[in-house]
Short mmCIF file of C-alpha atoms in Angstrom, two decimals:
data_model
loop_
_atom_site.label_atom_id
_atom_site.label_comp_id
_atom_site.label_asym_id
_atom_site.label_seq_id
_atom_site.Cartn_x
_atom_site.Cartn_y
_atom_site.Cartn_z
CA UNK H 1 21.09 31.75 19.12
CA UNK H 2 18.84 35.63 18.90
CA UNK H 3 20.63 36.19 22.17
CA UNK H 4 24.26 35.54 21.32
CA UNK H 5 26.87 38.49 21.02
CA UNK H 6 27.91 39.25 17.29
CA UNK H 7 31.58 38.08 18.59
CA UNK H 8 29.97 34.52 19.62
CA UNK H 9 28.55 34.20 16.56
CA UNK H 10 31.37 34.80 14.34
CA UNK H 11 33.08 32.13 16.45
CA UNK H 12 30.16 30.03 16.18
CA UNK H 13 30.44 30.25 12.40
CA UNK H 14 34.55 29.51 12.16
CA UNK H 15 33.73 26.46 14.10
CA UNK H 16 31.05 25.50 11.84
CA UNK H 17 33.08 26.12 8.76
CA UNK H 18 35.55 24.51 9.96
CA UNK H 19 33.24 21.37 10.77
CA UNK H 20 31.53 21.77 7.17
CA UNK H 21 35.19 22.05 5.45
CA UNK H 22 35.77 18.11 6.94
CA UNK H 23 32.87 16.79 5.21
CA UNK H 24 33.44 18.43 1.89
CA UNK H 25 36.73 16.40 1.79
CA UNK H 26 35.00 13.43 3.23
CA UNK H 27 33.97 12.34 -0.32
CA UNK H 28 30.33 11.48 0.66
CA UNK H 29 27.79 10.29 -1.89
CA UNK H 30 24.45 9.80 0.36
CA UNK H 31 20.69 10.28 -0.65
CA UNK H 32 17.99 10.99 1.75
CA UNK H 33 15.95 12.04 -1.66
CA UNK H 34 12.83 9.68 -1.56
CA UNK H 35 10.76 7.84 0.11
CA UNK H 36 12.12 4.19 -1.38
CA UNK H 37 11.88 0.95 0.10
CA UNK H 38 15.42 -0.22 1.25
CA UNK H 39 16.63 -3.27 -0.03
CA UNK H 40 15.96 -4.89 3.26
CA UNK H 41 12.54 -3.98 2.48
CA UNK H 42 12.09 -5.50 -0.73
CA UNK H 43 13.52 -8.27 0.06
CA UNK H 44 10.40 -9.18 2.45
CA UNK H 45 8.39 -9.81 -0.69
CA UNK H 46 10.86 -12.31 -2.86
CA UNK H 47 8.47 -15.32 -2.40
CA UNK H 48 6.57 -13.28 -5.28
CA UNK H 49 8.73 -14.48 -7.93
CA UNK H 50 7.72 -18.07 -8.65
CA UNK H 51 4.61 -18.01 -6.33
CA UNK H 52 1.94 -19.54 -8.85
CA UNK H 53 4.49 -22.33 -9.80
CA UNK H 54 2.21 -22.68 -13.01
CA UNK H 55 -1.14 -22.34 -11.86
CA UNK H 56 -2.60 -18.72 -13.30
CA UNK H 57 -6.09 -19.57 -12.71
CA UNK H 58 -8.37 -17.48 -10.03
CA UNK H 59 -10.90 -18.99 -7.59
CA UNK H 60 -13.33 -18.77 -10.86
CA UNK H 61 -11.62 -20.47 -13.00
CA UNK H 62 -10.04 -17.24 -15.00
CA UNK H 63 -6.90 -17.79 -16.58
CA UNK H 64 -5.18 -14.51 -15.52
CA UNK H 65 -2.61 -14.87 -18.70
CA UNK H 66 -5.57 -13.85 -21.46
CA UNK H 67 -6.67 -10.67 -21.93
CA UNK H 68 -9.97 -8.60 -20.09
CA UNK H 69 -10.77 -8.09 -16.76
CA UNK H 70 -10.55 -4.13 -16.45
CA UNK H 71 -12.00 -4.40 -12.96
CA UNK H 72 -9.00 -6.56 -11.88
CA UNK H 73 -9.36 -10.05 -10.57
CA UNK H 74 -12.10 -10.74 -7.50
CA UNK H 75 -9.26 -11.41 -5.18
CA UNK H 76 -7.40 -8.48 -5.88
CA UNK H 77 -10.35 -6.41 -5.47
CA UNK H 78 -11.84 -7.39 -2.11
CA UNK H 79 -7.59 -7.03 -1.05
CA UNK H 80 -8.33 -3.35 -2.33
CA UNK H 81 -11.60 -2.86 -0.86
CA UNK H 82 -10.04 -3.93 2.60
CA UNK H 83 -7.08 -1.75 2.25
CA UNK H 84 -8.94 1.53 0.93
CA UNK H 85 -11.87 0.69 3.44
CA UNK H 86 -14.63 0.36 0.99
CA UNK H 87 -16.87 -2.46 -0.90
CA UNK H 88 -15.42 -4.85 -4.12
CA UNK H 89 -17.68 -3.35 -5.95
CA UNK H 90 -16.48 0.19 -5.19
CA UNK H 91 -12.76 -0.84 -5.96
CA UNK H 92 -10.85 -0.82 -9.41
CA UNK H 93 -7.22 -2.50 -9.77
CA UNK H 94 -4.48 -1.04 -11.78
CA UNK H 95 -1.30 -1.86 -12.28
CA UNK H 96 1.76 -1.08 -10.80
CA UNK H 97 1.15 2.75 -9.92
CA UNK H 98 -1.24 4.37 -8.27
CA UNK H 99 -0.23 7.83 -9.48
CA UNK H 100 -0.65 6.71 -13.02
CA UNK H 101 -4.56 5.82 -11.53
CA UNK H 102 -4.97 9.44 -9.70
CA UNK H 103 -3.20 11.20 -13.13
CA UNK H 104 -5.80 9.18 -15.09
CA UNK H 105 -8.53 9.80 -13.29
CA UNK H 106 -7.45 13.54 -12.98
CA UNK H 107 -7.06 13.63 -16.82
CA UNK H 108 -10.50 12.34 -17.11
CA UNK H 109 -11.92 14.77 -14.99
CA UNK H 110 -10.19 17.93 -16.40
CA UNK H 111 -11.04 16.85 -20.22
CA UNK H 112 -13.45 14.10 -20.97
CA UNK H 113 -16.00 14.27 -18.01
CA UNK H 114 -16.71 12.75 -14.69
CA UNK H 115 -20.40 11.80 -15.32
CA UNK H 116 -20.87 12.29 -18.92
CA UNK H 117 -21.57 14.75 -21.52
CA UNK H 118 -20.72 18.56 -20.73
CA UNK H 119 -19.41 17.52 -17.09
CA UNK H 120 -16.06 17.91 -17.83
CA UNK H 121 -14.15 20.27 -15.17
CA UNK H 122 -12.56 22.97 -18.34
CA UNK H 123 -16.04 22.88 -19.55
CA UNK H 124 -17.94 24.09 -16.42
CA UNK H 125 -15.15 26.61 -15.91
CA UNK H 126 -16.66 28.34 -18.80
CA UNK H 127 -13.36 29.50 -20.10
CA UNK H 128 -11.51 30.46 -16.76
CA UNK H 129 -8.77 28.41 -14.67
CA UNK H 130 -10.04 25.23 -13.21
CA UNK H 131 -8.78 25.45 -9.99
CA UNK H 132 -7.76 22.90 -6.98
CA UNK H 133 -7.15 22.98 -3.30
CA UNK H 134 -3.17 21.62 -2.50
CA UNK H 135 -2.49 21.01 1.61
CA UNK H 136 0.64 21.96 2.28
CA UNK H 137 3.48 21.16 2.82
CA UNK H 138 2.28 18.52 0.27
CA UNK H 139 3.71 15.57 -2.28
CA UNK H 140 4.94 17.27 -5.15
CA UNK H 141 3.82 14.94 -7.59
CA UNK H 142 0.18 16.13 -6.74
CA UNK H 143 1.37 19.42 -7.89
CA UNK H 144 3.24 18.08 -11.35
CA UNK H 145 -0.82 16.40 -11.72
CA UNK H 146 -2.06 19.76 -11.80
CA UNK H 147 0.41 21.89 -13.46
CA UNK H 148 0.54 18.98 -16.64
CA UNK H 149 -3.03 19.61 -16.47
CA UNK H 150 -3.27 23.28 -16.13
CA UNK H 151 -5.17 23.51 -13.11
CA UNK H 152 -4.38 26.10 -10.82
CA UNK H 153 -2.94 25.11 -7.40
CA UNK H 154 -4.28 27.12 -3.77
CA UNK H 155 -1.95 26.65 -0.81
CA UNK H 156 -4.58 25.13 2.18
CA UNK H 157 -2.57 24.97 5.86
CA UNK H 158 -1.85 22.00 7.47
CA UNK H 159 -3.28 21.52 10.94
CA UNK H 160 -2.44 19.04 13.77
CA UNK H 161 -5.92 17.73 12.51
CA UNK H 162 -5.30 17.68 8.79
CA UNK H 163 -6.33 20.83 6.36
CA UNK H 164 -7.90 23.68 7.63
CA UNK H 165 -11.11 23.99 7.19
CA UNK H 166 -12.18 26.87 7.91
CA UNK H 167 -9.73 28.17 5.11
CA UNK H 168 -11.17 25.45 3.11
CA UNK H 169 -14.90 26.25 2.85
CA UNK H 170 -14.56 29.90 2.89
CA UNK H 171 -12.67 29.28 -0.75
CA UNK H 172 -15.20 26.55 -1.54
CA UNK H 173 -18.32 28.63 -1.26
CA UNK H 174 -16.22 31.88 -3.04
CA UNK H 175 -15.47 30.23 -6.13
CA UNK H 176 -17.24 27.46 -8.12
CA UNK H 177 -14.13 26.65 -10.55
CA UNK H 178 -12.41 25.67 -7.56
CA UNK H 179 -12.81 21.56 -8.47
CA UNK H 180 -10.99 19.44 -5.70
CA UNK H 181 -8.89 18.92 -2.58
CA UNK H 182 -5.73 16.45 -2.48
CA UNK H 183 -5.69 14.64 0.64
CA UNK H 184 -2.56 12.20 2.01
CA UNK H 185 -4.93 11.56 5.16
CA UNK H 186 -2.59 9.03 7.07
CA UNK H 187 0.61 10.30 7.84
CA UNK H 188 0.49 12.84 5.59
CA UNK H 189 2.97 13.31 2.94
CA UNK H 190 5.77 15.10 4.18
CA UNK H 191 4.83 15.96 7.67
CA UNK H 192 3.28 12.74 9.16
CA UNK H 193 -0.71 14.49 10.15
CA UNK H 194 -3.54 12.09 10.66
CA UNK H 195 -6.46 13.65 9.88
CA UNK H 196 -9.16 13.81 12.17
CA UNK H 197 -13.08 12.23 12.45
CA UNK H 198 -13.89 15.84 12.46
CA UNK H 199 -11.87 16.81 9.30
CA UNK H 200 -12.77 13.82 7.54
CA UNK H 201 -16.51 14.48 7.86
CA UNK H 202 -16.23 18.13 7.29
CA UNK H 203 -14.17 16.93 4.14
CA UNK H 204 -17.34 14.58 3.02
CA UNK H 205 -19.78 17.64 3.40
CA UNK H 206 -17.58 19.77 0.66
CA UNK H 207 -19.66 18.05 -2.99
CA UNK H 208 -22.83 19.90 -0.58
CA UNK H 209 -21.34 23.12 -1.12
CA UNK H 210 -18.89 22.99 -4.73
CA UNK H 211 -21.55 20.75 -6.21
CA UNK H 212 -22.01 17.29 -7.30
CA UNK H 213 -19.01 17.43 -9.73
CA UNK H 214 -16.39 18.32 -6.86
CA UNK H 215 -13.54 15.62 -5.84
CA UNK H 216 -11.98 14.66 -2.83
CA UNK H 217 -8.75 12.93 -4.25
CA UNK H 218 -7.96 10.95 -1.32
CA UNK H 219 -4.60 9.21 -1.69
CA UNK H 220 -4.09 7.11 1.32
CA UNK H 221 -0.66 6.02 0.45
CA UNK H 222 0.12 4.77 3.98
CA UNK H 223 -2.54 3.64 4.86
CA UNK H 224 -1.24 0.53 6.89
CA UNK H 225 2.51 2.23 7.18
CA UNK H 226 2.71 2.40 11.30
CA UNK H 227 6.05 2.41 12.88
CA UNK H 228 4.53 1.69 16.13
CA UNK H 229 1.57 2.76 17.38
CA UNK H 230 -1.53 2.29 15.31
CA UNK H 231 -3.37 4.87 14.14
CA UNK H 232 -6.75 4.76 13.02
CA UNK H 233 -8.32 7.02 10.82
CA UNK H 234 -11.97 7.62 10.04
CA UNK H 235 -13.84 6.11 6.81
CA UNK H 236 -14.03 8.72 4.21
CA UNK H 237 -16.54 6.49 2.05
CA UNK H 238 -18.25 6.49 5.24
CA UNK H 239 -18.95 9.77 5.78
CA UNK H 240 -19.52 10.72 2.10
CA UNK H 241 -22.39 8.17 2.38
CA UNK H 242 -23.86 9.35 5.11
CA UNK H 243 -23.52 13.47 3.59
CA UNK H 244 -25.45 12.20 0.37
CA UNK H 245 -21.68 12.85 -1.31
CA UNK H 246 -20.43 9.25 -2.34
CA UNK H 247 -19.38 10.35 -5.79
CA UNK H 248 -17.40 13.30 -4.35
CA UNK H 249 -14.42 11.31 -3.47
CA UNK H 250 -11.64 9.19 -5.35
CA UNK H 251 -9.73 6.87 -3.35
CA UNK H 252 -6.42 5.77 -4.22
CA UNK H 253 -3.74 3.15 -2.57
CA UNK H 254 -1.20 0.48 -3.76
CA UNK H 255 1.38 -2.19 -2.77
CA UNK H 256 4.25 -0.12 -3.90
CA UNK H 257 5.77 0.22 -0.54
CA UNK H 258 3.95 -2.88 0.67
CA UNK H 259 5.90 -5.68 -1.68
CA UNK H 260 7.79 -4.09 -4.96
CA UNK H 261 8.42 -0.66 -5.39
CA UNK H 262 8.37 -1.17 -9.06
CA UNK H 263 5.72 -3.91 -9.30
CA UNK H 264 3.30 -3.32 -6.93
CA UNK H 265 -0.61 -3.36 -7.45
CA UNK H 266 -2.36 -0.21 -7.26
CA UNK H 267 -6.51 0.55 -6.36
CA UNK H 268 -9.00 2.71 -6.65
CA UNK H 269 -11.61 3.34 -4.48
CA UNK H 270 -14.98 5.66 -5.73
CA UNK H 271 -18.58 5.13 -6.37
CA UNK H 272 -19.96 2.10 -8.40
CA UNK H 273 -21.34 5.10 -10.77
CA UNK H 274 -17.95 7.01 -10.87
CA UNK H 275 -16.55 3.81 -11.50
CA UNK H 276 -18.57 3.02 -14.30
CA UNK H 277 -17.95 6.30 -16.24
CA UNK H 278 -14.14 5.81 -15.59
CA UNK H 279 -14.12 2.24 -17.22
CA UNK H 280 -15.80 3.41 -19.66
CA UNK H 281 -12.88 5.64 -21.25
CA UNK H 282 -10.32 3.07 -19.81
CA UNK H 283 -11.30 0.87 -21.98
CA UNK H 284 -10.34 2.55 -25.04
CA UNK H 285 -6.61 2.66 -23.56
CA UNK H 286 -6.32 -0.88 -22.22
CA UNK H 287 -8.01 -4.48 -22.60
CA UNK H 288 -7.05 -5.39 -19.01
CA UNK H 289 -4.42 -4.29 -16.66
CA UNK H 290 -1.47 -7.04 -15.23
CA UNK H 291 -3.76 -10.07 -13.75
CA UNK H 292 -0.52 -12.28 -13.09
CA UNK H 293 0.68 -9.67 -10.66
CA UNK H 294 -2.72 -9.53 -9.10
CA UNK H 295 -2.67 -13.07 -8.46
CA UNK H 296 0.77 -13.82 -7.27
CA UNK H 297 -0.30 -10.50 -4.77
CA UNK H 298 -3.00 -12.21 -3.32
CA UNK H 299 -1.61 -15.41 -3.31
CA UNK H 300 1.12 -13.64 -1.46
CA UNK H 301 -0.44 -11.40 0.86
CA UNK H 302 -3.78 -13.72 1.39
CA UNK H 303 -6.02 -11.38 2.61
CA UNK H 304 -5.87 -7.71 4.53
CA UNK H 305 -4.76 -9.62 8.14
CA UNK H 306 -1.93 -10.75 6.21
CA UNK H 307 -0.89 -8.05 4.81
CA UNK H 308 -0.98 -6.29 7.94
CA UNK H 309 1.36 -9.02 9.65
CA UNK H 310 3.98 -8.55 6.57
CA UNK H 311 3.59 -4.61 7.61
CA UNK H 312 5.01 -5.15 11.06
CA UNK H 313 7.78 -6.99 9.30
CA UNK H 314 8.59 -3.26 7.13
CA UNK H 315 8.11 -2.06 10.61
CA UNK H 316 10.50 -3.19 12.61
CA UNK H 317 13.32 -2.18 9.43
CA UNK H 318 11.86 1.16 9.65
CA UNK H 319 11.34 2.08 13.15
CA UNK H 320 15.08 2.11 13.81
CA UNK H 321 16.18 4.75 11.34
CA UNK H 322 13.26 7.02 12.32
CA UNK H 323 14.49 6.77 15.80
CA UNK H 324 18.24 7.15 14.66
CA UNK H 325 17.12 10.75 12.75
CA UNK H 326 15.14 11.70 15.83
CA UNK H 327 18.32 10.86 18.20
CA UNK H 328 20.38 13.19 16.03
CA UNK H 329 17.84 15.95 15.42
CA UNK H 330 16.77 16.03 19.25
CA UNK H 331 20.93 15.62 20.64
CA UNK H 332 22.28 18.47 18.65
CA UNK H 333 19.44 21.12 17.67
CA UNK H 334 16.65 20.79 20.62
CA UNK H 335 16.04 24.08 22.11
CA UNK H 336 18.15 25.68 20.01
CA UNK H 337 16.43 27.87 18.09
CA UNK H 338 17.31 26.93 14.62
CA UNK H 339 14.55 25.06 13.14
CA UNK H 340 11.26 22.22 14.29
CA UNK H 341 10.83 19.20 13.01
CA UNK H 342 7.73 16.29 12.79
CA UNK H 343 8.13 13.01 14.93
CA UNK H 344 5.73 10.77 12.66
CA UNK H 345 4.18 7.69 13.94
CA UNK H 346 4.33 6.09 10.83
CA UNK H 347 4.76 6.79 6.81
CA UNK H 348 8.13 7.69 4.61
CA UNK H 349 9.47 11.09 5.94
CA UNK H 350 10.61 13.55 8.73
CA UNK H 351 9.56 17.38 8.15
CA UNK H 352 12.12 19.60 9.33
CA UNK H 353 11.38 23.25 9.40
CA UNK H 354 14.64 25.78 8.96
CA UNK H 355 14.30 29.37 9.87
CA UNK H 356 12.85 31.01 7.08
CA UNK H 357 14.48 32.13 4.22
CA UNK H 358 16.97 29.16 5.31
CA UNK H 359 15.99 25.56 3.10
CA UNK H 360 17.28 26.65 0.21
CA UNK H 361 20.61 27.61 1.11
CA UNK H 362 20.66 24.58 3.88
CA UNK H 363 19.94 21.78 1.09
CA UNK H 364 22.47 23.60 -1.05
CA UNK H 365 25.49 22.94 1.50
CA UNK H 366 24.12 19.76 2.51
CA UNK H 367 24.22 18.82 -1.37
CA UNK H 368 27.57 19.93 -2.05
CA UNK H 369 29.04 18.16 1.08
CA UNK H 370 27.76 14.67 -0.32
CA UNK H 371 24.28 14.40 1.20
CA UNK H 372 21.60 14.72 -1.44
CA UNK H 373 17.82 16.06 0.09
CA UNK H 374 14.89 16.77 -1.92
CA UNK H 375 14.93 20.21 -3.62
CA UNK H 376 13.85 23.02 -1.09
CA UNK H 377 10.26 24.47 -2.50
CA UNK H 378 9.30 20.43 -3.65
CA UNK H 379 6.80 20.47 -0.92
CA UNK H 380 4.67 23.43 -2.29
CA UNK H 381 2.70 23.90 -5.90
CA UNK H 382 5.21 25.77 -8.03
CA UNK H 383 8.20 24.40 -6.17
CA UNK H 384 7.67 28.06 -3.92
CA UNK H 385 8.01 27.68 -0.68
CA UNK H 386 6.83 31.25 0.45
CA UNK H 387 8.48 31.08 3.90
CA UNK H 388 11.83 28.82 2.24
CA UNK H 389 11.70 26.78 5.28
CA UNK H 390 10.62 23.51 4.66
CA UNK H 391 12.89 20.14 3.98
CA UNK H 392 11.72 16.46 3.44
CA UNK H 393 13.93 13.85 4.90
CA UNK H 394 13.29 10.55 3.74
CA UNK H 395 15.26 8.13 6.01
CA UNK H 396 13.94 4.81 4.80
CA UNK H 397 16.20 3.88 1.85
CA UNK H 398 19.68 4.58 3.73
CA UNK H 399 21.05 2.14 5.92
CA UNK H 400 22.01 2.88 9.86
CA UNK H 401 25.30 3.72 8.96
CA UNK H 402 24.25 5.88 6.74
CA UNK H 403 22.10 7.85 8.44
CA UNK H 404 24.91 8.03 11.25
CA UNK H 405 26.91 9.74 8.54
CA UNK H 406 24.04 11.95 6.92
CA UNK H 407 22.55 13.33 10.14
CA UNK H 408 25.24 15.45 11.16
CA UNK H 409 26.28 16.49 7.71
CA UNK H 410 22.39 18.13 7.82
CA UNK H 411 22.93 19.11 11.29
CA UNK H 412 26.51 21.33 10.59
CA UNK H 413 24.64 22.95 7.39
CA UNK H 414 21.51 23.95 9.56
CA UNK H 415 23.93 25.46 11.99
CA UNK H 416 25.72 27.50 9.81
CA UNK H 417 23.54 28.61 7.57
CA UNK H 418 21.06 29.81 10.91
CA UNK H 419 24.25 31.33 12.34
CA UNK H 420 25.30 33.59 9.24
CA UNK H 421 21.85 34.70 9.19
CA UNK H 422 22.43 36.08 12.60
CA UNK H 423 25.52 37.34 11.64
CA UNK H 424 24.37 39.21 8.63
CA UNK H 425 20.93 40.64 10.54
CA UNK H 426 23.43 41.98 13.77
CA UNK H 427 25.80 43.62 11.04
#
C-alpha cells in the first residue's frame, strides 16, 4: 500500500467506504468478544446432568453432599494433578473458576502472607509498589488481578519462545519489589506461543535470584486445547524441583472450556508447603468447595486419557472456524501490508496486528458496523497498548456462518482505516 500514488489511494478509500457503507445497513449484531465455548461445545458435556443417578459417595465412602473436604475429593485431585502435570498431593480443587483460585491466591500473597508471619508481598516492599512482571500481549484479567490489588504491572515481550528473558532477569536482579511473572505457557493468551524447555527452565531459576518469596503464576488454561497438532510443553514443577525453587510457582487450570463454561472444576497446582499455608486462610472463607460437581466430573471424564479423547471431540468443532478466519485473513490481506496475524495450533484466539496507531480506530468501525471485538488496549496492563496495534479475535463462540459474515466486515475496516492513514501521511 507505502507504494501507491495519493490518487490510488483516495480511490482505494471510496471503494472501501463504499464497501463499509453496505454493512452499516446490513443490520449485523455479531460478537467475536470472548473466548466462549459454542453451544456445540457445551453440549459435548450434557451427560453431566444426572450422571450420579443418586449415588454421591466417592471411592472412600465420602458422601460428597456434607460439608469438608477443602482439598477436594481424591478423584478430582489426581484428575488435577494429571492435567496441571504434578502430584495429588501438590493439587487443590476449587470450584467453578480458576481465576477466582489465582485472585485468591494473589490476594493472599499481596496481604496476608505466602509462608507466614511478615512474608506478605506489601510488607517486604517496605512501603513502595509491589510490583509484577505482565507478558504481553497478555489476558486482561491478569491485569484487573493486579490493578484490584495495587500491584504495579511491567510490560515483558513476547517471543516465539515465550517471555523474554533476557528482559526478564535484568528487571529481576534490579529490583527486589518486583514479586511475580504471569505465564499462559500453552498457547498463550492472545497470541497462541508455546513456551519453550529453555524458557520454562530459565523461568524455574527466577525464586534463585528475586528470592524465596517470588511467584511464577502459571495459568495453563489450555493446557490440553490442540486443534491439531499436539504440542508438548515442558514440566514447570519439574524444573522448579530440580532449581531448588518448588515453592516459586502456582499452577492453575480448570474444566471451564473442557465441560461447562459456567460449572466447570478448577485446580491448583503448588508445593505441599504453599499449599498448606493457603488452606490455612481458606478455611476461614469456606468449609469445602462443590464436591457434587467434582464427582459427576470424574465420573464423567474418568481419568486424564479420557479427558483427552472428549478434547478431540472440542477439536474437531474448533478446528474449522480457525481455518475459516485464516482463509479470510490469508485471501484478502496476505502481502498486503496492512497488518500480521498468529496462526495458533491450538487455544481460544487469533492475534491480529494492525499498523500502529490503527486498533483502536479499526475495532471502532468494526463495532459500529455490527461486529463486536474486544476493546483495543485489553491485551496490555492499563488497557494501553503503546503501539495501538493489537486485536484479539476469538472465533470459537460464532458459528461458520457467522464467521463468513464477520471476517470481511474486519477485513473492509482494516482496509480503510490502513488506507486513510496513507492518505493523511502523503497529504
Amino acid at each position: 500500500m507505502a507504494h501507491l500514488s495519493i490518487e490510488q489511494l483516495s480511490e482505494q478509500e471510496r471503494q472501501l467506504s463504499a464497501r463499509y457503507q453496505g454493512f452499516l445497513q446490513a443490520g449485523l449484531n455479531l460478537d467475536l468478544t470472548r473466548g466462549k465455548p459454542s453451544t456445540e461445545q457445551l453440549a459435548l458435556s450434557d451427560a453431566l446432568d444426572g450422571i450420579l443417578a443418586g449415588n454421591y459417595k466417592t471411592r472412600d465412602g465420602v458422601d460428597v453432599r456434607n460439608y469438608g473436604g477443602i482439598n477436594g475429593i481424591p478423584e478430582a485431585r489426581e484428575l488435577g494433578a494429571a492435567l496441571l502435570g504434578v502430584s495429588s498431593e501438590q493439587t487443590l480443587v476449587g470450584g467453578n473458576s480458576s481465576l477466582t483460585l489465582m485472585y485468591q491466591y494473589m490476594m493472599f500473597c499481596m496481604y496476608i502472607g505466602i509462608q507466614g508471619e511478615n512474608s506478605a508481598w506489601f510488607i517486604e516492599a517496605a512501603g513502595k509498589p509491589v510490583k509484577f512482571l505482565c507478558v504481553v500481549p497478555g489476558y486482561d484479567r491478569h491485569f484487573t488481578i493486579c490493578e484490584s490489588l495495587n500491584i504495579e504491572m511491567i510490560n515483558i515481550d513476547m517471543t516465539a519462545s515465550g517471555p523474554d528473558m533476557a528482559q526478564v532477569e535484568a528487571l529481576v536482579k534490579a529490583d527486589n519489589n518486583i514479586k511475580g511473572i504471569w505465564c499462559v505457557p500453552k498457547y498463550s493468551n492472545p497470541s497462541g506461543e508455546c513456551y519453550s524447555k529453555a524458557t520454562v527452565q530459565r523461568l524455574a531459576q527466577l525464586g534463585n535470584i528475586a528470592g524465596k518469596n517470588f511467584r511464577i503464576m502459571w495459568d495453563n488454561a489450555y493446557a490440553v486445547h490442540d486443534l491439531d497438532t499436539v504440542l508438548d510443553l515442558a514440566n514447570i514443577m519439574d524444573a522448579c524441583q530440580q532449581a531448588g525453587m518448588t515453592d516459586s510457582v502456582f499452577i492453575t487450570g480448570s474444566t471451564s472450556k473442557i465441560t461447562f463454561a459456567g460449572a466447570g472444576v478448577s485446580f491448583a497446582g503448588s508445593s505441599v508447603d504453599n499449599l498448606k499455608h493457603f488452606k490455612n486462610w481458606l478455611s476461614a472463607q469456606t468449609i469445602g468447595p462443590d464436591k457434587v460437581n467434582q464427582l459427576r466430573h470424574v465420573r464423567f471424564l474418568k481419568n486424564h486419557a479420557g479427558l483427552l479423547a472428549h478434547m478431540e471431540k472440542h477439536a474437531l468443532i474448533l478446528k474449522p472456524k480457525f481455518d475459516r478466519v485464516q482463509e479470510h485473513l490469508t485471501a484478502a490481506l496476505e502481502g498486503q501490508g496492512v497488518g500480521n496475524w498468529t496462526i495458533p495450533q491450538g487455544g481460544y484466539f487469533v492475534s491480529f496486528n494492525t499498523l500502529p496507531g490503527l486498533a483502536k480506530e479499526v475495532v471502532r468501525l468494526t463495532g459500529e458496523a455490527g461486529v463486536k471485538l474486544t476493546p483495543a488496549g485489553a491485551t496490555f496492563p492499563y488497557q494501553t497498548d503503546p503501539q495501538d496495534c493489537n486485536i484479539r479475535i476469538a472465533p470459537s463462540f460464532p458459528s461458520l456462518e457467522e464467521i463468513d459474515q464477520a471476517m470481511p466486515v474486519f477485513i473492509t475496516c482494516v482496509q480503510l482505516a490502513s488506507v486513510r492513514q496513507q492518505i493523511a501521511q502523503n497529504s
